[in-house]
mmCIF file of C-alpha atoms in Angstrom:
data_model
loop_
_atom_site.group_PDB
_atom_site.id
_atom_site.type_symbol
_atom_site.label_atom_id
_atom_site.label_comp_id
_atom_site.label_asym_id
_atom_site.label_seq_id
_atom_site.Cartn_x
_atom_site.Cartn_y
_atom_site.Cartn_z
ATOM 1 C CA UNK A 1 -80.998 266.065 206.074
ATOM 2 C CA UNK A 2 -80.324 263.778 203.665
ATOM 3 C CA UNK A 3 -76.799 263.272 205.345
ATOM 4 C CA UNK A 4 -78.858 262.799 208.711
ATOM 5 C CA UNK A 5 -80.880 259.984 206.748
ATOM 6 C CA UNK A 6 -78.002 258.543 205.619
ATOM 7 C CA UNK A 7 -76.340 258.212 208.861
ATOM 8 C CA UNK A 8 -79.318 257.170 211.406
ATOM 9 C CA UNK A 9 -78.964 253.552 211.673
ATOM 10 C CA UNK A 10 -75.773 254.323 213.158
ATOM 11 C CA UNK A 11 -71.716 254.000 212.615
ATOM 12 C CA UNK A 12 -72.033 250.499 214.330
ATOM 13 C CA UNK A 13 -74.870 249.125 212.440
ATOM 14 C CA UNK A 14 -73.274 250.061 209.091
ATOM 15 C CA UNK A 15 -70.027 248.336 210.365
ATOM 16 C CA UNK A 16 -71.765 245.321 210.736
ATOM 17 C CA UNK A 17 -73.586 245.925 207.390
ATOM 18 C CA UNK A 18 -70.372 246.246 205.522
ATOM 19 C CA UNK A 19 -68.964 243.033 206.772
ATOM 20 C CA UNK A 20 -72.046 241.727 205.389
ATOM 21 C CA UNK A 21 -71.522 242.600 202.187
ATOM 22 C CA UNK A 22 -68.294 241.355 201.768
ATOM 23 C CA UNK A 23 -69.633 238.004 203.012
ATOM 24 C CA UNK A 24 -72.780 237.677 201.001
ATOM 25 C CA UNK A 25 -70.573 238.398 197.624
ATOM 26 C CA UNK A 26 -68.535 235.345 199.074
ATOM 27 C CA UNK A 27 -71.964 233.495 199.923
ATOM 28 C CA UNK A 28 -73.020 234.523 196.200
ATOM 29 C CA UNK A 29 -70.146 233.227 194.686
ATOM 30 C CA UNK A 30 -70.667 229.549 196.474
ATOM 31 C CA UNK A 31 -74.372 229.487 195.883
ATOM 32 C CA UNK A 32 -73.567 228.698 191.960
ATOM 33 C CA UNK A 33 -70.297 226.944 192.372
ATOM 34 C CA UNK A 34 -70.527 224.988 195.135
ATOM 35 C CA UNK A 35 -73.997 222.984 192.871
ATOM 36 C CA UNK A 36 -72.077 223.157 189.882
ATOM 37 C CA UNK A 37 -68.854 221.327 191.899
ATOM 38 C CA UNK A 38 -71.442 218.758 193.053
ATOM 39 C CA UNK A 39 -73.116 217.952 189.571
ATOM 40 C CA UNK A 40 -69.450 217.262 188.160
ATOM 41 C CA UNK A 41 -69.331 214.693 190.656
ATOM 42 C CA UNK A 42 -72.525 213.066 190.850
ATOM 43 C CA UNK A 43 -75.831 213.289 188.941
ATOM 44 C CA UNK A 44 -77.816 211.633 191.746
ATOM 45 C CA UNK A 45 -80.420 213.271 193.179
ATOM 46 C CA UNK A 46 -80.324 212.396 196.394
ATOM 47 C CA UNK A 47 -76.502 212.570 196.682
ATOM 48 C CA UNK A 48 -76.785 216.640 195.267
ATOM 49 C CA UNK A 49 -79.904 216.884 197.994
ATOM 50 C CA UNK A 50 -77.541 215.616 200.810
ATOM 51 C CA UNK A 51 -74.854 218.399 200.385
ATOM 52 C CA UNK A 52 -77.678 220.786 201.089
ATOM 53 C CA UNK A 53 -79.047 218.563 204.064
ATOM 54 C CA UNK A 54 -74.912 218.460 205.740
ATOM 55 C CA UNK A 55 -75.182 222.601 205.236
ATOM 56 C CA UNK A 56 -78.061 223.133 207.566
ATOM 57 C CA UNK A 57 -77.441 219.463 209.927
ATOM 58 C CA UNK A 58 -75.197 222.134 212.497
ATOM 59 C CA UNK A 59 -78.222 224.108 212.898
ATOM 60 C CA UNK A 60 -80.087 220.969 214.569
ATOM 61 C CA UNK A 61 -76.527 219.756 216.040
ATOM 62 C CA UNK A 62 -75.239 223.365 217.346
ATOM 63 C CA UNK A 63 -77.573 225.935 217.267
ATOM 64 C CA UNK A 64 -78.772 225.436 221.048
ATOM 65 C CA UNK A 65 -75.103 225.957 222.334
ATOM 66 C CA UNK A 66 -73.742 228.312 220.093
ATOM 67 C CA UNK A 67 -76.840 230.461 221.096
ATOM 68 C CA UNK A 68 -75.617 230.095 224.355
ATOM 69 C CA UNK A 69 -72.450 230.958 223.978
ATOM 70 C CA UNK A 70 -73.569 234.450 222.205
ATOM 71 C CA UNK A 71 -74.905 235.181 225.257
ATOM 72 C CA UNK A 72 -71.833 234.729 226.930
ATOM 73 C CA UNK A 73 -68.900 236.375 224.949
ATOM 74 C CA UNK A 74 -68.001 239.608 222.872
ATOM 75 C CA UNK A 75 -70.357 239.287 220.079
ATOM 76 C CA UNK A 76 -67.936 241.130 217.862
ATOM 77 C CA UNK A 77 -65.301 238.363 218.444
ATOM 78 C CA UNK A 78 -67.347 235.645 217.878
ATOM 79 C CA UNK A 79 -68.304 236.961 214.573
ATOM 80 C CA UNK A 80 -64.380 237.151 213.695
ATOM 81 C CA UNK A 81 -63.873 233.623 214.751
ATOM 82 C CA UNK A 82 -66.982 232.304 212.493
ATOM 83 C CA UNK A 83 -65.177 234.336 209.451
ATOM 84 C CA UNK A 84 -61.791 232.221 210.540
ATOM 85 C CA UNK A 85 -62.988 229.373 210.079
ATOM 86 C CA UNK A 86 -64.942 229.506 206.901
ATOM 87 C CA UNK A 87 -61.635 230.867 205.459
ATOM 88 C CA UNK A 88 -59.602 227.634 206.700
ATOM 89 C CA UNK A 89 -62.694 225.593 205.559
ATOM 90 C CA UNK A 90 -62.845 227.002 201.589
ATOM 91 C CA UNK A 91 -59.463 227.164 201.448
ATOM 92 C CA UNK A 92 -58.779 223.516 201.922
ATOM 93 C CA UNK A 93 -61.598 223.232 199.421
ATOM 94 C CA UNK A 94 -60.076 225.391 197.204
ATOM 95 C CA UNK A 95 -56.964 223.035 197.224
ATOM 96 C CA UNK A 96 -58.601 219.713 196.634
ATOM 97 C CA UNK A 97 -59.804 221.176 193.522
ATOM 98 C CA UNK A 98 -55.923 222.859 192.352
ATOM 99 C CA UNK A 99 -54.807 219.331 193.629
ATOM 100 C CA UNK A 100 -57.451 217.347 191.933
ATOM 101 C CA UNK A 101 -58.249 215.224 195.166
ATOM 102 C CA UNK A 102 -61.710 216.984 195.501
ATOM 103 C CA UNK A 103 -64.586 214.461 196.074
ATOM 104 C CA UNK A 104 -67.919 214.328 197.357
ATOM 105 C CA UNK A 105 -66.427 213.433 200.641
ATOM 106 C CA UNK A 106 -64.176 216.575 201.078
ATOM 107 C CA UNK A 107 -67.149 218.612 199.854
ATOM 108 C CA UNK A 108 -69.336 217.054 202.584
ATOM 109 C CA UNK A 109 -66.712 217.797 205.305
ATOM 110 C CA UNK A 110 -66.316 221.332 204.278
ATOM 111 C CA UNK A 111 -70.028 221.652 203.389
ATOM 112 C CA UNK A 112 -70.555 220.960 207.669
ATOM 113 C CA UNK A 113 -67.902 223.310 208.857
ATOM 114 C CA UNK A 114 -69.001 225.977 206.961
ATOM 115 C CA UNK A 115 -72.407 225.526 208.038
ATOM 116 C CA UNK A 116 -70.945 225.247 211.828
ATOM 117 C CA UNK A 117 -69.092 228.555 210.952
ATOM 118 C CA UNK A 118 -72.583 230.285 210.023
ATOM 119 C CA UNK A 119 -74.645 228.782 212.979
ATOM 120 C CA UNK A 120 -72.321 230.833 214.984
ATOM 121 C CA UNK A 121 -72.407 234.216 212.651
ATOM 122 C CA UNK A 122 -75.848 234.254 211.641
ATOM 123 C CA UNK A 123 -77.118 233.612 215.706
ATOM 124 C CA UNK A 124 -74.286 236.804 216.826
ATOM 125 C CA UNK A 125 -75.171 239.113 214.061
ATOM 126 C CA UNK A 126 -79.132 238.799 214.579
ATOM 127 C CA UNK A 127 -78.342 239.037 218.592
ATOM 128 C CA UNK A 128 -75.963 242.104 217.686
ATOM 129 C CA UNK A 129 -79.049 244.047 215.669
ATOM 130 C CA UNK A 130 -81.922 245.110 217.900
ATOM 131 C CA UNK A 131 -78.669 246.259 219.944
ATOM 132 C CA UNK A 132 -77.635 248.791 217.289
ATOM 133 C CA UNK A 133 -80.894 249.839 216.127
ATOM 134 C CA UNK A 134 -84.179 251.565 217.581
ATOM 135 C CA UNK A 135 -87.221 249.528 217.524
ATOM 136 C CA UNK A 136 -89.110 251.760 214.751
ATOM 137 C CA UNK A 137 -85.848 251.237 212.765
ATOM 138 C CA UNK A 138 -85.884 247.729 212.370
ATOM 139 C CA UNK A 139 -87.471 246.730 209.468
ATOM 140 C CA UNK A 140 -85.731 248.953 207.661
ATOM 141 C CA UNK A 141 -82.355 247.985 209.172
ATOM 142 C CA UNK A 142 -83.252 244.527 208.083
ATOM 143 C CA UNK A 143 -84.501 245.883 204.497
ATOM 144 C CA UNK A 144 -80.577 246.976 204.101
ATOM 145 C CA UNK A 145 -79.197 243.940 204.858
ATOM 146 C CA UNK A 146 -81.389 242.245 202.955
ATOM 147 C CA UNK A 147 -81.199 244.634 199.613
ATOM 148 C CA UNK A 148 -77.359 244.552 200.026
ATOM 149 C CA UNK A 149 -76.558 241.100 200.399
ATOM 150 C CA UNK A 150 -78.859 240.462 197.336
ATOM 151 C CA UNK A 151 -77.313 242.782 195.109
ATOM 152 C CA UNK A 152 -73.717 241.443 195.967
ATOM 153 C CA UNK A 153 -74.537 237.996 196.345
ATOM 154 C CA UNK A 154 -77.514 237.364 194.048
ATOM 155 C CA UNK A 155 -76.754 240.124 190.904
ATOM 156 C CA UNK A 156 -72.943 240.262 190.942
ATOM 157 C CA UNK A 157 -71.908 237.140 193.144
ATOM 158 C CA UNK A 158 -73.574 234.163 191.867
ATOM 159 C CA UNK A 159 -74.093 235.199 187.716
ATOM 160 C CA UNK A 160 -69.754 235.815 187.948
ATOM 161 C CA UNK A 161 -69.864 232.417 189.873
ATOM 162 C CA UNK A 162 -70.814 230.785 186.826
ATOM 163 C CA UNK A 163 -69.159 232.134 184.538
ATOM 164 C CA UNK A 164 -65.546 231.978 186.487
ATOM 165 C CA UNK A 165 -66.767 228.331 187.059
ATOM 166 C CA UNK A 166 -66.459 227.478 183.016
ATOM 167 C CA UNK A 167 -62.768 229.123 182.972
ATOM 168 C CA UNK A 168 -61.463 227.509 185.627
ATOM 169 C CA UNK A 169 -63.651 225.101 188.478
ATOM 170 C CA UNK A 170 -61.355 227.142 191.251
ATOM 171 C CA UNK A 171 -61.733 230.378 190.678
ATOM 172 C CA UNK A 172 -64.913 231.022 192.174
ATOM 173 C CA UNK A 173 -64.034 229.573 195.281
ATOM 174 C CA UNK A 174 -60.394 231.190 195.802
ATOM 175 C CA UNK A 175 -62.125 234.363 195.019
ATOM 176 C CA UNK A 176 -65.173 233.563 197.621
ATOM 177 C CA UNK A 177 -62.539 233.239 199.875
ATOM 178 C CA UNK A 178 -61.288 236.490 199.199
ATOM 179 C CA UNK A 179 -64.648 237.566 200.456
ATOM 180 C CA UNK A 180 -64.322 236.027 203.707
ATOM 181 C CA UNK A 181 -61.228 237.475 204.631
ATOM 182 C CA UNK A 182 -62.106 240.609 203.957
ATOM 183 C CA UNK A 183 -65.275 240.453 206.204
ATOM 184 C CA UNK A 184 -63.367 238.989 208.885
ATOM 185 C CA UNK A 185 -61.197 242.377 208.659
ATOM 186 C CA UNK A 186 -64.716 244.780 208.611
ATOM 187 C CA UNK A 187 -65.809 242.661 211.619
ATOM 188 C CA UNK A 188 -63.000 243.735 213.743
ATOM 189 C CA UNK A 189 -63.629 247.114 213.014
ATOM 190 C CA UNK A 190 -67.086 246.965 214.967
ATOM 191 C CA UNK A 191 -66.477 249.259 218.017
ATOM 192 C CA UNK A 192 -65.485 247.386 220.869
ATOM 193 C CA UNK A 193 -68.191 248.724 223.316
ATOM 194 C CA UNK A 194 -70.670 246.252 221.750
ATOM 195 C CA UNK A 195 -69.714 244.501 224.284
ATOM 196 C CA UNK A 196 -72.271 244.898 226.573
ATOM 197 C CA UNK A 197 -72.895 245.531 230.266
ATOM 198 C CA UNK A 198 -75.127 242.184 230.333
ATOM 199 C CA UNK A 199 -72.252 239.842 229.454
ATOM 200 C CA UNK A 200 -69.776 241.332 231.966
ATOM 201 C CA UNK A 201 -72.403 241.779 234.856
ATOM 202 C CA UNK A 202 -74.212 238.790 234.141
ATOM 203 C CA UNK A 203 -74.469 236.342 237.162
ATOM 204 C CA UNK A 204 -71.814 233.034 236.554
ATOM 205 C CA UNK A 205 -73.881 230.323 235.794
ATOM 206 C CA UNK A 206 -73.114 226.712 234.475
ATOM 207 C CA UNK A 207 -73.392 226.950 230.776
ATOM 208 C CA UNK A 208 -75.770 224.643 231.045
ATOM 209 C CA UNK A 209 -77.900 225.922 232.964
ATOM 210 C CA UNK A 210 -77.762 228.960 230.861
ATOM 211 C CA UNK A 211 -78.965 226.795 227.550
ATOM 212 C CA UNK A 212 -81.978 225.044 229.755
ATOM 213 C CA UNK A 213 -83.226 228.737 230.629
ATOM 214 C CA UNK A 214 -83.162 229.797 226.583
ATOM 215 C CA UNK A 215 -85.205 226.380 225.805
ATOM 216 C CA UNK A 216 -87.378 226.563 228.742
ATOM 217 C CA UNK A 217 -88.449 230.350 228.026
ATOM 218 C CA UNK A 218 -89.300 229.542 224.162
ATOM 219 C CA UNK A 219 -91.355 226.392 225.302
ATOM 220 C CA UNK A 220 -93.230 228.267 228.024
ATOM 221 C CA UNK A 221 -93.793 231.267 225.409
ATOM 222 C CA UNK A 222 -97.138 229.348 223.848
ATOM 223 C CA UNK A 223 -97.285 232.182 221.337
ATOM 224 C CA UNK A 224 -93.926 232.106 220.389
ATOM 225 C CA UNK A 225 -93.504 228.303 220.560
ATOM 226 C CA UNK A 226 -96.642 228.024 218.284
ATOM 227 C CA UNK A 227 -95.056 230.334 215.684
ATOM 228 C CA UNK A 228 -91.647 228.529 215.396
ATOM 229 C CA UNK A 229 -93.762 225.334 214.656
ATOM 230 C CA UNK A 230 -95.181 227.009 212.283
ATOM 231 C CA UNK A 231 -92.413 228.378 210.114
ATOM 232 C CA UNK A 232 -90.645 224.759 210.832
ATOM 233 C CA UNK A 233 -93.210 223.334 209.252
ATOM 234 C CA UNK A 234 -93.251 225.781 205.954
ATOM 235 C CA UNK A 235 -89.209 225.714 205.989
ATOM 236 C CA UNK A 236 -89.274 221.618 205.848
ATOM 237 C CA UNK A 237 -91.527 222.082 202.504
ATOM 238 C CA UNK A 238 -89.673 224.897 201.484
ATOM 239 C CA UNK A 239 -86.241 222.762 201.457
ATOM 240 C CA UNK A 240 -87.516 220.162 200.160
ATOM 241 C CA UNK A 241 -88.621 222.107 196.920
ATOM 242 C CA UNK A 242 -85.281 223.544 196.193
ATOM 243 C CA UNK A 243 -82.795 220.784 197.433
ATOM 244 C CA UNK A 244 -82.372 219.458 193.658
ATOM 245 C CA UNK A 245 -83.323 223.131 191.489
ATOM 246 C CA UNK A 246 -79.745 222.584 190.168
ATOM 247 C CA UNK A 247 -80.827 219.058 188.571
ATOM 248 C CA UNK A 248 -84.123 220.325 187.498
ATOM 249 C CA UNK A 249 -82.565 223.732 185.606
ATOM 250 C CA UNK A 250 -79.758 221.436 184.170
ATOM 251 C CA UNK A 251 -81.448 218.276 182.861
ATOM 252 C CA UNK A 252 -85.142 219.273 182.627
ATOM 253 C CA UNK A 253 -85.182 222.965 181.513
ATOM 254 C CA UNK A 254 -81.599 222.322 179.299
ATOM 255 C CA UNK A 255 -80.045 225.481 181.053
ATOM 256 C CA UNK A 256 -76.486 225.465 180.151
ATOM 257 C CA UNK A 257 -73.804 225.290 182.904
ATOM 258 C CA UNK A 258 -72.570 228.699 182.064
ATOM 259 C CA UNK A 259 -76.036 230.511 182.038
ATOM 260 C CA UNK A 260 -77.145 228.583 186.056
ATOM 261 C CA UNK A 261 -75.798 231.967 188.090
ATOM 262 C CA UNK A 262 -77.720 234.141 185.521
ATOM 263 C CA UNK A 263 -80.789 232.839 186.171
ATOM 264 C CA UNK A 264 -80.857 232.627 189.622
ATOM 265 C CA UNK A 265 -80.916 236.761 189.617
ATOM 266 C CA UNK A 266 -84.670 236.439 188.768
ATOM 267 C CA UNK A 267 -85.116 234.898 192.425
ATOM 268 C CA UNK A 268 -82.614 237.877 193.414
ATOM 269 C CA UNK A 269 -84.201 240.758 191.400
ATOM 270 C CA UNK A 270 -87.684 239.491 193.516
ATOM 271 C CA UNK A 271 -85.921 239.610 196.927
ATOM 272 C CA UNK A 272 -84.699 242.537 196.333
ATOM 273 C CA UNK A 273 -87.672 244.231 195.364
ATOM 274 C CA UNK A 274 -89.453 242.391 197.978
ATOM 275 C CA UNK A 275 -86.716 243.909 200.787
ATOM 276 C CA UNK A 276 -87.190 247.715 199.277
ATOM 277 C CA UNK A 277 -91.016 247.050 199.492
ATOM 278 C CA UNK A 278 -91.644 245.650 202.817
ATOM 279 C CA UNK A 279 -91.155 248.255 204.919
ATOM 280 C CA UNK A 280 -93.169 250.685 203.040
ATOM 281 C CA UNK A 281 -95.810 247.872 202.800
ATOM 282 C CA UNK A 282 -95.770 247.396 206.280
ATOM 283 C CA UNK A 283 -96.717 251.007 207.212
ATOM 284 C CA UNK A 284 -99.461 250.903 204.600
ATOM 285 C CA UNK A 285 -101.030 247.746 205.208
ATOM 286 C CA UNK A 286 -100.181 246.008 208.611
ATOM 287 C CA UNK A 287 -96.796 244.311 209.231
ATOM 288 C CA UNK A 288 -98.777 240.891 209.781
ATOM 289 C CA UNK A 289 -101.227 241.164 206.747
ATOM 290 C CA UNK A 290 -98.329 241.720 204.592
ATOM 291 C CA UNK A 291 -96.603 238.356 206.059
ATOM 292 C CA UNK A 292 -99.426 236.313 205.698
ATOM 293 C CA UNK A 293 -100.571 237.224 201.878
ATOM 294 C CA UNK A 294 -96.749 236.901 201.387
ATOM 295 C CA UNK A 295 -96.147 233.247 202.612
ATOM 296 C CA UNK A 296 -99.210 232.330 201.208
ATOM 297 C CA UNK A 297 -98.212 233.513 197.568
ATOM 298 C CA UNK A 298 -94.640 231.922 197.907
ATOM 299 C CA UNK A 299 -96.451 228.330 198.231
ATOM 300 C CA UNK A 300 -99.094 229.185 195.542
ATOM 301 C CA UNK A 301 -95.706 230.371 193.338
ATOM 302 C CA UNK A 302 -93.835 227.488 194.341
ATOM 303 C CA UNK A 303 -96.390 224.964 193.135
ATOM 304 C CA UNK A 304 -96.696 226.564 189.701
ATOM 305 C CA UNK A 305 -93.270 226.365 189.573
ATOM 306 C CA UNK A 306 -93.077 222.510 189.128
ATOM 307 C CA UNK A 307 -95.224 223.134 186.207
ATOM 308 C CA UNK A 308 -92.505 225.581 184.412
ATOM 309 C CA UNK A 309 -92.624 224.688 180.408
ATOM 310 C CA UNK A 310 -89.488 226.678 179.922
ATOM 311 C CA UNK A 311 -87.002 228.970 181.788
ATOM 312 C CA UNK A 312 -88.732 231.991 180.896
ATOM 313 C CA UNK A 313 -91.893 230.595 182.902
ATOM 314 C CA UNK A 314 -89.309 229.698 185.849
ATOM 315 C CA UNK A 315 -87.861 233.122 185.698
ATOM 316 C CA UNK A 316 -91.289 234.876 185.860
ATOM 317 C CA UNK A 317 -92.401 232.786 188.642
ATOM 318 C CA UNK A 318 -88.899 233.378 190.779
ATOM 319 C CA UNK A 319 -89.377 236.883 190.543
ATOM 320 C CA UNK A 320 -92.845 236.967 191.932
ATOM 321 C CA UNK A 321 -91.857 234.149 195.191
ATOM 322 C CA UNK A 322 -89.094 236.241 195.546
ATOM 323 C CA UNK A 323 -90.799 239.537 196.769
ATOM 324 C CA UNK A 324 -93.137 237.522 198.701
ATOM 325 C CA UNK A 325 -90.599 235.606 200.552
ATOM 326 C CA UNK A 326 -88.228 238.612 201.258
ATOM 327 C CA UNK A 327 -91.459 240.300 202.693
ATOM 328 C CA UNK A 328 -91.662 237.520 204.617
ATOM 329 C CA UNK A 329 -88.163 237.161 206.200
ATOM 330 C CA UNK A 330 -87.748 240.583 206.826
ATOM 331 C CA UNK A 331 -90.696 241.336 208.766
ATOM 332 C CA UNK A 332 -90.749 238.116 210.423
ATOM 333 C CA UNK A 333 -87.145 238.498 211.632
ATOM 334 C CA UNK A 334 -88.054 242.166 212.741
ATOM 335 C CA UNK A 335 -90.847 240.386 214.855
ATOM 336 C CA UNK A 336 -88.700 238.209 216.904
ATOM 337 C CA UNK A 337 -86.267 240.966 217.381
ATOM 338 C CA UNK A 338 -88.731 242.790 219.366
ATOM 339 C CA UNK A 339 -90.564 240.052 221.387
ATOM 340 C CA UNK A 340 -86.734 237.886 222.060
ATOM 341 C CA UNK A 341 -85.452 240.221 225.645
ATOM 342 C CA UNK A 342 -81.761 240.974 223.830
ATOM 343 C CA UNK A 343 -79.952 239.193 227.148
ATOM 344 C CA UNK A 344 -81.749 235.926 225.963
ATOM 345 C CA UNK A 345 -81.623 236.045 222.023
ATOM 346 C CA UNK A 346 -78.682 233.874 221.503
ATOM 347 C CA UNK A 347 -79.870 231.427 223.224
ATOM 348 C CA UNK A 348 -83.523 231.814 221.946
ATOM 349 C CA UNK A 349 -82.538 232.375 218.128
ATOM 350 C CA UNK A 350 -80.507 229.029 218.639
ATOM 351 C CA UNK A 351 -83.135 226.629 220.116
ATOM 352 C CA UNK A 352 -85.954 228.001 217.417
ATOM 353 C CA UNK A 353 -83.271 227.592 214.801
ATOM 354 C CA UNK A 354 -82.547 224.110 215.903
ATOM 355 C CA UNK A 355 -86.811 223.563 215.058
ATOM 356 C CA UNK A 356 -86.907 225.806 212.242
ATOM 357 C CA UNK A 357 -83.517 224.788 210.085
ATOM 358 C CA UNK A 358 -82.810 221.389 211.747
ATOM 359 C CA UNK A 359 -85.863 219.920 210.222
ATOM 360 C CA UNK A 360 -84.210 221.090 207.149
ATOM 361 C CA UNK A 361 -81.741 218.550 206.293
ATOM 362 C CA UNK A 362 -84.740 216.182 206.372
ATOM 363 C CA UNK A 363 -86.735 218.417 204.304
ATOM 364 C CA UNK A 364 -83.758 218.249 201.821
ATOM 365 C CA UNK A 365 -83.776 214.506 201.530
ATOM 366 C CA UNK A 366 -87.276 214.071 201.259
ATOM 367 C CA UNK A 367 -86.998 216.651 197.948
ATOM 368 C CA UNK A 368 -84.201 214.248 196.767
ATOM 369 C CA UNK A 369 -86.461 211.110 197.103
ATOM 370 C CA UNK A 370 -89.178 212.873 195.386
ATOM 371 C CA UNK A 371 -86.999 214.145 192.211
ATOM 372 C CA UNK A 372 -86.083 210.161 191.733
ATOM 373 C CA UNK A 373 -89.696 210.019 190.896
ATOM 374 C CA UNK A 374 -89.668 213.167 188.867
ATOM 375 C CA UNK A 375 -87.645 216.590 189.218
ATOM 376 C CA UNK A 376 -91.066 218.623 189.006
ATOM 377 C CA UNK A 377 -91.901 216.407 192.072
ATOM 378 C CA UNK A 378 -90.447 218.811 194.768
ATOM 379 C CA UNK A 379 -91.788 221.563 193.669
ATOM 380 C CA UNK A 380 -95.597 220.454 192.960
ATOM 381 C CA UNK A 381 -96.356 218.207 196.253
ATOM 382 C CA UNK A 382 -93.859 221.121 198.966
ATOM 383 C CA UNK A 383 -95.193 223.741 197.468
ATOM 384 C CA UNK A 384 -99.150 222.567 197.749
ATOM 385 C CA UNK A 385 -98.704 221.643 200.969
ATOM 386 C CA UNK A 386 -96.770 224.656 202.283
ATOM 387 C CA UNK A 387 -99.565 226.528 200.744
ATOM 388 C CA UNK A 388 -101.961 224.873 203.091
ATOM 389 C CA UNK A 389 -99.881 225.124 205.732
ATOM 390 C CA UNK A 390 -99.685 228.917 205.294
ATOM 391 C CA UNK A 391 -103.735 229.317 204.335
ATOM 392 C CA UNK A 392 -104.664 227.756 207.734
ATOM 393 C CA UNK A 393 -101.887 229.556 209.847
ATOM 394 C CA UNK A 394 -103.176 233.365 207.895
ATOM 395 C CA UNK A 395 -105.370 233.636 211.713
ATOM 396 C CA UNK A 396 -102.532 232.532 213.521
ATOM 397 C CA UNK A 397 -99.848 235.492 211.459
ATOM 398 C CA UNK A 398 -102.669 237.974 212.027
ATOM 399 C CA UNK A 399 -102.796 237.985 215.477
ATOM 400 C CA UNK A 400 -99.288 238.340 216.258
ATOM 401 C CA UNK A 401 -99.191 242.141 216.260
ATOM 402 C CA UNK A 402 -101.086 241.873 219.719
ATOM 403 C CA UNK A 403 -97.621 239.425 220.944
ATOM 404 C CA UNK A 404 -95.299 242.519 220.047
ATOM 405 C CA UNK A 405 -97.363 245.546 222.306
ATOM 406 C CA UNK A 406 -97.483 243.157 225.237
ATOM 407 C CA UNK A 407 -93.850 241.654 224.486
ATOM 408 C CA UNK A 408 -92.534 245.412 224.451
ATOM 409 C CA UNK A 409 -92.844 246.151 228.609
ATOM 410 C CA UNK A 410 -91.419 242.533 228.975
ATOM 411 C CA UNK A 411 -87.798 243.244 227.156
ATOM 412 C CA UNK A 412 -87.092 246.726 228.511
ATOM 413 C CA UNK A 413 -87.683 245.140 231.834
ATOM 414 C CA UNK A 414 -85.284 242.392 231.338
ATOM 415 C CA UNK A 415 -82.565 244.481 229.485
ATOM 416 C CA UNK A 416 -82.645 246.741 232.690
#
């Protein structure tokens, strides 16, 4: 029985999960080393915040066309290409550090290319998940991806990166690139059968027509569109709160550079707890009730973070915030997996991410401008506004359960 439980999510999903683990440890190394590298090049809050904006900018520019491509190609190959681009881009950054010609401009350029590759990777991976898992396994599968990513990326990669950065700036970047290379290899082990019949048998229409259809589908689906706009507003303000966090920790709370990655463990611990608890809470209290409580709590906790008197208070709030945000993200993504027809997933996912993540670069810059006034201001103002938006959105979030029940026949019909 225990062996059956371990294999119940399927070989194909577990191979995708293994590739994600390798990619996640690289992401953890970069999460700490990139802002630290930026802080060695400049102390200007707006310049620092612009780095986060540039990483998110490809979602605004490319999410819709990339989503359309994902619906038209072999998704396994798309995952491999995205990792190959990341290997090349991070390799250039590593050489610039070793060669002594790294600059803010180089960092911006690499961040943009890596961000574009991540649009392709994330869209493709999310489109694959509902084809690998039964609806009743979506929460568990998304939880497994979240837990694995947090353990390797945040508990191992992030604190290790801070210590390696102190030894030599280039080490975490070179090490992270090895992780991406491993992810590229593991992606190629995903069965070729995942090239769906929908792709092979799909009528030949122009990419532009496919793109227009996906956009129109989302905008005509009023409830889904409202959910996207709701999460767009939340994402804008939550991004503003974190865009200059590196300066808040280093300059206001006086965290040593070597300990920077270690204090970030607090959010990872909370996220892991939230990922483990999300399916359990959902089964016991109802998915939409848990989502409502989680997102309101996250806004309140973010607001309180701006008043942190010391690093210990900040760590405690990060653990609590990580639990709430992880529950929200896992249950929200599981909801999208159930209500979006998979044949259209890339296009609709790309369109909604264009709105949600496309606004994040602006939110990041707003956070940088607020930090010019005071490094606490982004968390105080952004957290307060996010909490208010979430509070007024509770009735809508709780109503989404009926959408899942109503959408299932449509999705099955589309897959046929």
